[in-house]
Short mmCIF file of C-alpha atoms in Angstrom, two decimals:
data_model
loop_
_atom_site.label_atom_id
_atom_site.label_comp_id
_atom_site.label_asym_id
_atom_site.label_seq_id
_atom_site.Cartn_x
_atom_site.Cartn_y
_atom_site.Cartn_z
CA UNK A 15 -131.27 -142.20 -89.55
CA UNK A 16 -128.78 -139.69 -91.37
CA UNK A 17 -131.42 -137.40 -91.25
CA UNK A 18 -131.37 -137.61 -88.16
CA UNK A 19 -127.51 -137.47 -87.48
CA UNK A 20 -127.79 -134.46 -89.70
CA UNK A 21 -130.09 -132.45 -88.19
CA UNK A 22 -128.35 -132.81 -84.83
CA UNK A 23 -124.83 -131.75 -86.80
CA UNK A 24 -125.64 -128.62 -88.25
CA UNK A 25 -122.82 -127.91 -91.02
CA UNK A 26 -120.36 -125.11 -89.44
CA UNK A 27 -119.95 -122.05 -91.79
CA UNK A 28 -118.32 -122.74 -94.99
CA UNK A 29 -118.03 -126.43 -94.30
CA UNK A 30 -118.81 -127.95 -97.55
CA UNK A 31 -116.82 -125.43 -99.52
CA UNK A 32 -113.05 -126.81 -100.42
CA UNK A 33 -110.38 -124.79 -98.95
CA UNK A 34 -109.07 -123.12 -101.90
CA UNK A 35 -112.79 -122.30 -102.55
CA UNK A 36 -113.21 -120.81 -99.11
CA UNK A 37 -109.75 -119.08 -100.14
CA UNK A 38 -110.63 -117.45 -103.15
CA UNK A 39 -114.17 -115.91 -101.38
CA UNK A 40 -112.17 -114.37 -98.69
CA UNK A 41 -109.84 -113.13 -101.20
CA UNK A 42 -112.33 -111.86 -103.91
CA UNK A 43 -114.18 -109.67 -100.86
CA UNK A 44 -110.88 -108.14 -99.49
CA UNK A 45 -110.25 -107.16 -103.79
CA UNK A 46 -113.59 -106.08 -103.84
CA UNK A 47 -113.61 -104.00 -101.04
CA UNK A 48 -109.99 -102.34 -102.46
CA UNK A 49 -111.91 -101.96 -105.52
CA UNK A 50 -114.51 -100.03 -104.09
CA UNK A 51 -112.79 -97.65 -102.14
CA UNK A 52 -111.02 -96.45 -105.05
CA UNK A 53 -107.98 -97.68 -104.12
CA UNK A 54 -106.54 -100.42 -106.88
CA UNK A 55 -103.47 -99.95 -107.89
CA UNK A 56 -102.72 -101.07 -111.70
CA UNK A 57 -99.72 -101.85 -113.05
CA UNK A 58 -98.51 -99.95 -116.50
CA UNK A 59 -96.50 -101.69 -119.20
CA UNK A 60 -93.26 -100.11 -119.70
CA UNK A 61 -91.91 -101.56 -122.98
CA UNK A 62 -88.85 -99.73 -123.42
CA UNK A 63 -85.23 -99.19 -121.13
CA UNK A 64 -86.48 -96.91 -118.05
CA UNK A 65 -85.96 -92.82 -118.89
CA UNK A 66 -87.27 -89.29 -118.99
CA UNK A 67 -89.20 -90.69 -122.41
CA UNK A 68 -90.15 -94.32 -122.21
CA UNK A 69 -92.61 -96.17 -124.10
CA UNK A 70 -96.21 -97.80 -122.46
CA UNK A 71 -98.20 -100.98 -123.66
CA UNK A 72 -101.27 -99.52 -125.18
CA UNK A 73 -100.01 -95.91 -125.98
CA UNK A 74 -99.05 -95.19 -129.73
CA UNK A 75 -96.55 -92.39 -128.99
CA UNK A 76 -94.16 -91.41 -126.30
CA UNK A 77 -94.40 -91.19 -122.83
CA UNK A 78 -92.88 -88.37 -120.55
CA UNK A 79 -92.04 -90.40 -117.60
CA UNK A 80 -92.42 -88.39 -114.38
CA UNK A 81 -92.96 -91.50 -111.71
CA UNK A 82 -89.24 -93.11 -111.13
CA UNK A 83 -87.06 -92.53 -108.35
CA UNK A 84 -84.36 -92.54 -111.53
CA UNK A 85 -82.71 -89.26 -110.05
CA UNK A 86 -79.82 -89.15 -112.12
CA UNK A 87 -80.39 -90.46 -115.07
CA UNK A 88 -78.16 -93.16 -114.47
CA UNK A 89 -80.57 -96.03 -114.74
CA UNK A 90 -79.56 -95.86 -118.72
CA UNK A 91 -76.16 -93.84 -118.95
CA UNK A 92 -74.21 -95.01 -121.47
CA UNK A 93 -70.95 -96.46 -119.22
CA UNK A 94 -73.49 -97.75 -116.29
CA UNK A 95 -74.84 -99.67 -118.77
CA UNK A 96 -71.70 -100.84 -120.25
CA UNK A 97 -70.08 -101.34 -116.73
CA UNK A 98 -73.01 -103.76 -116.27
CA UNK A 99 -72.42 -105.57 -119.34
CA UNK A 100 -68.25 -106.31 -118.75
CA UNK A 101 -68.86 -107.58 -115.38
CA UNK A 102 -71.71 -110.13 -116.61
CA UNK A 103 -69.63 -111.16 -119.47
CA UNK A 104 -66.61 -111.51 -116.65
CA UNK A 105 -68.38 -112.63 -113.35
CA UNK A 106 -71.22 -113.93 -114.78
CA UNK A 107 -75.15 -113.89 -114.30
CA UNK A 108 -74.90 -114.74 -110.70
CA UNK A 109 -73.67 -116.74 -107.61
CA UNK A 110 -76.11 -118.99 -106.59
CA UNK A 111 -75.15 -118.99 -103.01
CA UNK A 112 -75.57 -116.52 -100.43
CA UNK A 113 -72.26 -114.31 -99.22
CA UNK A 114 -70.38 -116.80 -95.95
CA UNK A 115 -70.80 -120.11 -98.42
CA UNK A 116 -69.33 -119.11 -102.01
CA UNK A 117 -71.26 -115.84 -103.05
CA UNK A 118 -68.50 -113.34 -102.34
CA UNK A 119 -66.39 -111.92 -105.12
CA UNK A 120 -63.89 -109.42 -105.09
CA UNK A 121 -65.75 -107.08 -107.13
CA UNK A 122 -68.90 -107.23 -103.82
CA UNK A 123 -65.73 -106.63 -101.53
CA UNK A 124 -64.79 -103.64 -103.65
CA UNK A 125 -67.95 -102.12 -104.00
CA UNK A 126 -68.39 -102.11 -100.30
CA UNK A 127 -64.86 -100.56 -99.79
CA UNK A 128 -66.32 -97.59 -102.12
CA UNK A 129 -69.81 -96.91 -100.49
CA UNK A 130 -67.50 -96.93 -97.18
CA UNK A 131 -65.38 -94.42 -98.91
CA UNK A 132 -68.10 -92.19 -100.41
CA UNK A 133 -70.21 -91.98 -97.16
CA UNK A 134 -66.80 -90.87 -95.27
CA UNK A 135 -67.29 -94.71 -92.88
CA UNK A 136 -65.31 -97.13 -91.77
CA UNK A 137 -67.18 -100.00 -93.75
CA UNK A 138 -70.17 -101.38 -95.38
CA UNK A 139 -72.13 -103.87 -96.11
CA UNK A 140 -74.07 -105.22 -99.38
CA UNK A 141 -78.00 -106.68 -99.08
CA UNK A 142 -80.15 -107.59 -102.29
CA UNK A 143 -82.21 -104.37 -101.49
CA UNK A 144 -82.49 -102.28 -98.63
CA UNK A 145 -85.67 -102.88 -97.67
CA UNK A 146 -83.14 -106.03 -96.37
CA UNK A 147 -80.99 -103.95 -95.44
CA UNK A 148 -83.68 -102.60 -92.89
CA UNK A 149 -85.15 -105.86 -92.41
CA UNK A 150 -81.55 -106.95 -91.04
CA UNK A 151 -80.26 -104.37 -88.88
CA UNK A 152 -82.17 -103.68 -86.06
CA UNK A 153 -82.72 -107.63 -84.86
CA UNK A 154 -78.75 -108.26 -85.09
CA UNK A 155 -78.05 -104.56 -83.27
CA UNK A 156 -80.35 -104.58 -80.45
CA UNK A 157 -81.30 -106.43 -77.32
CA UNK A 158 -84.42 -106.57 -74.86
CA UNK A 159 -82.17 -103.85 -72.63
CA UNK A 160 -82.06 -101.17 -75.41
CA UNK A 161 -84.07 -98.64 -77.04
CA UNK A 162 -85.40 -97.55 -80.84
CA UNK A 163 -86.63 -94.64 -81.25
CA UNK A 164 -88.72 -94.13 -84.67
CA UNK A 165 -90.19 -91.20 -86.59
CA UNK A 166 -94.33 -92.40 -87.43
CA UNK A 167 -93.78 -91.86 -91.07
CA UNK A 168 -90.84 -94.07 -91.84
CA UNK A 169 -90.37 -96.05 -94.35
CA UNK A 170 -92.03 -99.55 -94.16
CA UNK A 171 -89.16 -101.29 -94.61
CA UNK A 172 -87.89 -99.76 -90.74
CA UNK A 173 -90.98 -100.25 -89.16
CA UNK A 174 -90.77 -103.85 -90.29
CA UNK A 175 -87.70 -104.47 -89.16
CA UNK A 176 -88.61 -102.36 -85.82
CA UNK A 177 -90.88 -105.35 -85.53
CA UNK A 178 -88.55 -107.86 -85.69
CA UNK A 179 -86.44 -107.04 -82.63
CA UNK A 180 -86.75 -107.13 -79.15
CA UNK A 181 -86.03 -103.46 -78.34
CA UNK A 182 -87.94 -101.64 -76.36
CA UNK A 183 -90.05 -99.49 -79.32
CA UNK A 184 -90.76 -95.55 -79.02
CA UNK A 185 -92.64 -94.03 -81.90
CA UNK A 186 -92.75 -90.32 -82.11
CA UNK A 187 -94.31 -87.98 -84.09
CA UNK A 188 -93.27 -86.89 -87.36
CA UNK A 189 -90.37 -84.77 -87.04
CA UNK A 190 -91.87 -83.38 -83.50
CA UNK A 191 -88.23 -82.50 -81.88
CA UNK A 192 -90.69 -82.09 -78.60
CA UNK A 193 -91.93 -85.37 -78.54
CA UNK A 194 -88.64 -87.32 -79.27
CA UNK A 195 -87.06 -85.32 -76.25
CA UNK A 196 -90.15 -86.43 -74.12
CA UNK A 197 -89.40 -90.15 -75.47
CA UNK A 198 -85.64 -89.91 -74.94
CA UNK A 199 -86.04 -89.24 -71.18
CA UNK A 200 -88.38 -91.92 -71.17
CA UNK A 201 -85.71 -94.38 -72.56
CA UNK A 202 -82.89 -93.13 -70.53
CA UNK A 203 -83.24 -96.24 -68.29
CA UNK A 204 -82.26 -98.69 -71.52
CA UNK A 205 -78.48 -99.61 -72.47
CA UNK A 206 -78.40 -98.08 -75.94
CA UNK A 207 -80.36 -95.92 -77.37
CA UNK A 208 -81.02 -95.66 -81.22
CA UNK A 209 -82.88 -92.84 -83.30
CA UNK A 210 -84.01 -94.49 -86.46
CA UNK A 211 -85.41 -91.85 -89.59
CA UNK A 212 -85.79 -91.52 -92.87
CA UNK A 213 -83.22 -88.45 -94.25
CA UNK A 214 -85.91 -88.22 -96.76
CA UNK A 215 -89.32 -89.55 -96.56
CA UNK A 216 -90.34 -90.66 -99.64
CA UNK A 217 -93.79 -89.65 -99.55
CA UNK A 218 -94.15 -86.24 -99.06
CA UNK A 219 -90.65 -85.47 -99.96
CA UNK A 220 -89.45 -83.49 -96.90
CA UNK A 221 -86.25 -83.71 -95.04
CA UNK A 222 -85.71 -84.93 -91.54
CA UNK A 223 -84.44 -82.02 -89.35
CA UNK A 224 -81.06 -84.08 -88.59
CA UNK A 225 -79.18 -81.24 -86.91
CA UNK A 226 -81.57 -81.08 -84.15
CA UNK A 227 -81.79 -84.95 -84.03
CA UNK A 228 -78.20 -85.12 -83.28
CA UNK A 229 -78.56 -82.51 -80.87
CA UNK A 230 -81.04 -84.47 -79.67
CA UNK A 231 -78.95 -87.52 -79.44
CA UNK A 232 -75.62 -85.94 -77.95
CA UNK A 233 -77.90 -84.62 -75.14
CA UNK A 234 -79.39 -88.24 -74.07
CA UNK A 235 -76.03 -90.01 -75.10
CA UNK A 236 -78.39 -91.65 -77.89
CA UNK A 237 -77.35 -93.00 -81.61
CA UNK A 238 -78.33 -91.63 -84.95
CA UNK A 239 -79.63 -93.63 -87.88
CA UNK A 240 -80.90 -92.80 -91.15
CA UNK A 241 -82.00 -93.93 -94.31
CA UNK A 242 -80.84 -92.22 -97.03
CA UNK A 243 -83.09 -94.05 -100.19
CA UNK A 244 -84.03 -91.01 -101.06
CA UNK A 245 -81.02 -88.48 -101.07
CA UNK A 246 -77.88 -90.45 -101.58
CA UNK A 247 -76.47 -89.19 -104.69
CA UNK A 248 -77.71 -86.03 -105.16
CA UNK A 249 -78.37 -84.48 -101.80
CA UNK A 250 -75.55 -82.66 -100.25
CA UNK A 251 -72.57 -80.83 -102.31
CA UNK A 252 -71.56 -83.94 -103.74
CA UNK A 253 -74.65 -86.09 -103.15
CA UNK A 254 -73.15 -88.28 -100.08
CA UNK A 255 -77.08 -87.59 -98.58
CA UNK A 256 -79.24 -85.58 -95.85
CA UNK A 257 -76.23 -85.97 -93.46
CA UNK A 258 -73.56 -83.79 -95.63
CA UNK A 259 -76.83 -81.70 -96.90
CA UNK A 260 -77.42 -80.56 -92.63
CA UNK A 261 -73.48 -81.00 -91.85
CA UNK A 262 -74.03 -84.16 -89.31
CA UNK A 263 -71.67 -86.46 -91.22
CA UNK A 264 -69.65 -87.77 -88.08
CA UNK A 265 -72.90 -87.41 -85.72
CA UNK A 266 -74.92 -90.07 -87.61
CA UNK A 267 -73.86 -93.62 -86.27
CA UNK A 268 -75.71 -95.45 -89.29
CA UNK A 269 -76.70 -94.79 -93.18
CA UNK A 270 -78.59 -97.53 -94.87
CA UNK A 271 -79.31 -96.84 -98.64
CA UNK A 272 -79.95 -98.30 -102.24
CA UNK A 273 -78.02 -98.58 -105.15
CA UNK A 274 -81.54 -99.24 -107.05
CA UNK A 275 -82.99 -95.16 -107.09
CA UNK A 276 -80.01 -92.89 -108.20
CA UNK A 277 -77.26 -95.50 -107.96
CA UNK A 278 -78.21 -96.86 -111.74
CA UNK A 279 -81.69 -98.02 -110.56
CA UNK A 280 -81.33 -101.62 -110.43
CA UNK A 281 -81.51 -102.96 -107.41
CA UNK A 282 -79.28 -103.35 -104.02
CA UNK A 283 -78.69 -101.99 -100.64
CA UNK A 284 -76.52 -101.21 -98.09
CA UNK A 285 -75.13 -100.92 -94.91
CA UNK A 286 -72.38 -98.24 -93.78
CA UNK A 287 -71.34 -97.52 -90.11
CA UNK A 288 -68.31 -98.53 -87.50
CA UNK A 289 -66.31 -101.30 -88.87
CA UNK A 290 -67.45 -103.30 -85.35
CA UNK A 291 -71.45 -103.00 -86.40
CA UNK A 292 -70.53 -104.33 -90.05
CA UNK A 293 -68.69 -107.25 -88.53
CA UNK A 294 -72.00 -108.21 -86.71
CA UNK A 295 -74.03 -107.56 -89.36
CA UNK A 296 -72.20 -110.58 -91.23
CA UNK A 297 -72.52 -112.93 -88.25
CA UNK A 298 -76.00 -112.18 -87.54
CA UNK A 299 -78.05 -110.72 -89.76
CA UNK A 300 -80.86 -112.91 -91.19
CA UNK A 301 -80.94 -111.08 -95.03
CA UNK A 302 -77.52 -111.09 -94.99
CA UNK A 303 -77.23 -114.84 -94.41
CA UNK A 304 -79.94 -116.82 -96.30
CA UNK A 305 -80.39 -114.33 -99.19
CA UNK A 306 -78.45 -114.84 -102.56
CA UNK A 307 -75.35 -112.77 -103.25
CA UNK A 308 -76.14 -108.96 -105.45
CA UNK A 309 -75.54 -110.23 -109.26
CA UNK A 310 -72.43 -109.07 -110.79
CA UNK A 311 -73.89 -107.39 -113.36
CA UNK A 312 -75.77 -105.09 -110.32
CA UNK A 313 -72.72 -104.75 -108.87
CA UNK A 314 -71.09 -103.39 -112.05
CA UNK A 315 -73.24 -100.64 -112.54
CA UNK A 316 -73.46 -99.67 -109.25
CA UNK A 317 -70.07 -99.36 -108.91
CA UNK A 318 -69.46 -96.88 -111.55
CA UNK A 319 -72.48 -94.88 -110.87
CA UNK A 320 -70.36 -93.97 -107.62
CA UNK A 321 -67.48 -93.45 -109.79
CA UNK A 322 -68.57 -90.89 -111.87
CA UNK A 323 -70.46 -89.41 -108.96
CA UNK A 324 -67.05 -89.23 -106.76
CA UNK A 325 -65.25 -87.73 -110.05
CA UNK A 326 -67.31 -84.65 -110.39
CA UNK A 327 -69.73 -83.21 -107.82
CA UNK A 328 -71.93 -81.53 -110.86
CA UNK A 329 -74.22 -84.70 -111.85
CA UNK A 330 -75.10 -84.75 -107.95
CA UNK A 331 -75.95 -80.84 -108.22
CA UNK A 332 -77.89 -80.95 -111.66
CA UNK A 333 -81.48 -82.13 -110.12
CA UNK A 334 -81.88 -78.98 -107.90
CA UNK A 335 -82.47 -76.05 -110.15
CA UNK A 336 -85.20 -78.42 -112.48
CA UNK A 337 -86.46 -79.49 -108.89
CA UNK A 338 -86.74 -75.57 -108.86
CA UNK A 339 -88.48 -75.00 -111.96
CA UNK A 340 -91.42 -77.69 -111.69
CA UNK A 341 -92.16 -76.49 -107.76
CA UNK A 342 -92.60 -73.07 -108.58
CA UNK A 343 -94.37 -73.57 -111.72
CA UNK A 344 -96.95 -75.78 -110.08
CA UNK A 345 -97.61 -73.65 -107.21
CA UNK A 346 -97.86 -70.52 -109.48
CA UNK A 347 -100.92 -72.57 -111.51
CA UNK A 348 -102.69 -73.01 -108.06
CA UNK A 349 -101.19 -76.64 -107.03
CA UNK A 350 -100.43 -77.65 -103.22
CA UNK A 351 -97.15 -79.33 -103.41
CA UNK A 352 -95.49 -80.71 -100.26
CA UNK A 353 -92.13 -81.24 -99.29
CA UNK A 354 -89.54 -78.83 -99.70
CA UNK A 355 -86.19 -78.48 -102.56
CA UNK A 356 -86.32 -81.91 -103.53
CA UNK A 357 -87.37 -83.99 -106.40
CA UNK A 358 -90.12 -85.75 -104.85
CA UNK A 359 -92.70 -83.85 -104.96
CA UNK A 360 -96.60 -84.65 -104.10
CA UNK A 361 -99.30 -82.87 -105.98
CA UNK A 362 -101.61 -82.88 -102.56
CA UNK A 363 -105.17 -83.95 -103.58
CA UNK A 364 -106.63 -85.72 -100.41
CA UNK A 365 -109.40 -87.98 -102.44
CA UNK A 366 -107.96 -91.29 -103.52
CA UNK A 367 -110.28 -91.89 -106.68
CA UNK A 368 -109.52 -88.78 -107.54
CA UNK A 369 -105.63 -88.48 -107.47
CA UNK A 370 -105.99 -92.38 -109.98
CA UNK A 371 -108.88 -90.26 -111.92
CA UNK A 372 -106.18 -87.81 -112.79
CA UNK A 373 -103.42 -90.12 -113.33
CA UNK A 374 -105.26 -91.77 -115.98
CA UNK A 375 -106.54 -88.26 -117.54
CA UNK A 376 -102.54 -87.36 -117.32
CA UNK A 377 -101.56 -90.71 -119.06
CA UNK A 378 -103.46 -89.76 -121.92
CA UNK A 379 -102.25 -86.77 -122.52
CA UNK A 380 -98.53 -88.17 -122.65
CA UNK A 381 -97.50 -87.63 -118.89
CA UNK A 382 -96.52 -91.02 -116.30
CA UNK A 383 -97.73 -90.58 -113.11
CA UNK A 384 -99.47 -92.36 -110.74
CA UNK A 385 -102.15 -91.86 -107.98
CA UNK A 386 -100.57 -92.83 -104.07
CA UNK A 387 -103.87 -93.55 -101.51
CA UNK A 388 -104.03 -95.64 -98.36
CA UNK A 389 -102.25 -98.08 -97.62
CA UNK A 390 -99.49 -96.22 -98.65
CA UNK A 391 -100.31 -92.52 -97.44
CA UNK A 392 -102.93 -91.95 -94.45
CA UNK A 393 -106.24 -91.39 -95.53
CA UNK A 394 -107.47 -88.59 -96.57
CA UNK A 395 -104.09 -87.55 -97.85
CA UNK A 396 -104.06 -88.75 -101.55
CA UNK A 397 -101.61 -87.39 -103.98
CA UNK A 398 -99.37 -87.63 -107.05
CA UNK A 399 -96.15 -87.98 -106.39
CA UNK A 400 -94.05 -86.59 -108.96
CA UNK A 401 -90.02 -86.91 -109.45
CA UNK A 402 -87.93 -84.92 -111.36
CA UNK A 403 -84.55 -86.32 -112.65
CA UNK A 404 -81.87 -84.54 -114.21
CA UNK A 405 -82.47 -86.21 -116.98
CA UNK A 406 -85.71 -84.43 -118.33
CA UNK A 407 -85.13 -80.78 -120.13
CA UNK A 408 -87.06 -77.79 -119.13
CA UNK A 409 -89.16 -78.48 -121.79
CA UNK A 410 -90.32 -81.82 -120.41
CA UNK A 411 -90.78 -79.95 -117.73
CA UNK A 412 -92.76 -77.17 -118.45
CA UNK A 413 -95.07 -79.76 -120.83
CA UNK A 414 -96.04 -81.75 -117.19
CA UNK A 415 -97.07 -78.35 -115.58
CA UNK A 416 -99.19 -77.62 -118.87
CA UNK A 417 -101.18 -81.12 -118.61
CA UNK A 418 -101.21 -80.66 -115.07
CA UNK A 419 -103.07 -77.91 -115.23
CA UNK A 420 -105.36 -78.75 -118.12
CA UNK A 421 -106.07 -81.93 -116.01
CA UNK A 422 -106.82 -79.74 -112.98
CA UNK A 423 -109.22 -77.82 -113.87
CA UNK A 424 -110.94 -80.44 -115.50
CA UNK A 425 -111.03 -81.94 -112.55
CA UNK A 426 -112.03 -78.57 -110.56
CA UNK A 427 -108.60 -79.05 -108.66
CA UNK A 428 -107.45 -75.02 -109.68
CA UNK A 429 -109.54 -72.70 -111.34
#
């Protein structure tokens, strides 16, 4: 008789199998299949404080580290660190709490008073990263009557928090002036209007054409946003970003940035904009509100990275001539690097297994850098992305080109 029942119940596909087991086969296929496209990405063992020269898990000497967004330097200068280390002993390791409920210090109220002040706004606004910081805006800013406009290649952080709101959603295409015209005529029929780009985009290390953008926006009474991850601190005369870099400082509505890439490196974001936005922000915006207050200790360092960048405009001007050196260098031993005067900058390689091929080969011969493929870059456009910081000498410098091009032409790369 169960026979019976049985062969009139066939079992459905991967009934039998436990959940967790069905799980882990889904799972192991997807890894597999990551596997074999030569995309995996591994993670390296840093053992030491992050640096031009660091020390890896596995590697007997040092390490020339050419793979952190460390820009500055200031990740392990000598009074960031210590600046970290008096407000832990005085505020201590953290809040517990988010911001409204009893995670707001005066030291988070002062540091946002100085990113205000540094960025020439009327106030700002702290997030555990800014990845939140993007996460938080655009949801809390805009309705189902308004409008975002967004470059294709930002950041994921902004096209994640594109997704969260109700906006009407324009994508245009990378820095094509035409096409976000042709989109801003199209939007003219929404309440507000908002341009969202990267200053910087972190990828290929080339700079948004902001003049034009604002051009853009004072034609189709539209607002300006940018995120600045990637140039606040060193881009610009004194390193206040792509906006004073392109003269647009009181044309861009909205900066969001880090404190965790040249801002000491640790971790942080921000907000900074009209005093009236900020207020929102605080009522309404979902990181803000259910995510713990930026440790004390963050905050610390943070806050005298922008002092010492606000004392003297030379640590903010230091990265460009070694930006120089390593761009013309490579291109002059046969490399296509992309981008243009800043210190990202992405050997171009276009075959995934090869650009983690030559990371390895480049780890062994002393040099940190790793291979970017799809997910993270289109495909077909593999690369290295390498970062200069004013931190490494013109020897460490010239010793990357060297491997490089050992590396290369053992890889057929240059000739």
């Amino acid at each position: 008789m169960w026979a019976r029942c049985l062969a009139r119940s066939p079992l459905k596909p991967g009934r039998g199998l436990s959940a967790v087991a069905q799980l882990r086969g889904v799972l192991e296929k997807e890894l597999e299949a990551i596997r074999g496209a030569g995309t995996w990405k591994s993670e390296r063992i840093i053992t030491s404080k992050q640096g031009p020269h660091i020390k890896v898990e596995g590697k007997d000497t040092g390490i020339l580290n050419f793979c952190a967004n460390n820009y500055l330097g200031l990740s392990s200068h000598p009074q960031v660190i210590r600046a970290a280390c008096e407000t832990l002993e005085e505020f201590g390791a953290g809040l517990s709490s988010v911001r409204f409920i009893c995670g707001t210090q005066n030291i988070h109220k002062s540091l946002e008073q100085k990113i205000a002040r540094f960025h020439q706004r009327e106030d700002a606004i702290l997030y555990i990263s800014c990845f939140d910081a993007n996460a938080g805006i655009f949801e809390a800013l805009l309705s189902p009557e308004d409008a975002v406009l967004s470059d294709e290649l930002n950041h994921a952080s902004i096209i994640d928090g594109i997704r969260l709101c109700k906006a009407n959603k324009y994508r245009y295409k990378h820095m094509d002036l035409d096409d976000l015209e042709a989109k801003l005529k199209e939007a003219q029929k929404h309440r507000l209007r908002l341009i969202a780009t990267d200053g910087v985009f972190s990828m290929d290390g080339d700079i948004a054409p902001l003049r034009e953008i604002c051009s853009l926006a004072k034609r189709y009474n539209a607002l300006v946003f940018i995120d600045e991850c990637h140039a606040t601190g060193f881009m610009g005369p004194n390193g206040r970003g792509t906006d004073e870099l392109l003269g647009v400082m009181d044309q861009v509505t909205i900066v969001n940035s880090t404190l965790g890439k040249a801002l000491g490196g640790a971790a942080g974001g921000y907000t900074t904009g009209p005093k009236p936005l900020i207020d929102l922000l605080r009522q309404r915006s979902r990181p803000y509100l259910f995510s713990n207050t930026l440790p004390p200790a963050v905050v610390g360092s943070a806050s005298k990275a922008l002092d010492l960048l606000m004392e003297s405009n030379e640590i903010a001007q230091s990265v460009a001539a070694k930006t120089k050196r390593f761009r013309t260098k490579m291109t002059e031993a046969g490399f296509t690097i992309s981008g243009k005067d800043h210190p990202i900058c992405p050997v171009m390689l276009g075959d995934a297994r090869l650009a983690s091929l030559m990371a390895d080969d480049l780890l062994q011969r002393g040099i940190y850098v790793i291979g970017f493929s799809f997910p993270v870059v289109p495909k077909g456009k593999a690369r290295i992305r390498v970062q200069i910081s004013t931190a490494h000498s013109d020897d460490d410098i010239d010793n990357c080109v060297q491997m490089f091009t050992e590396v290369g032409r053992k890889h057929g790369v240059i000739s």
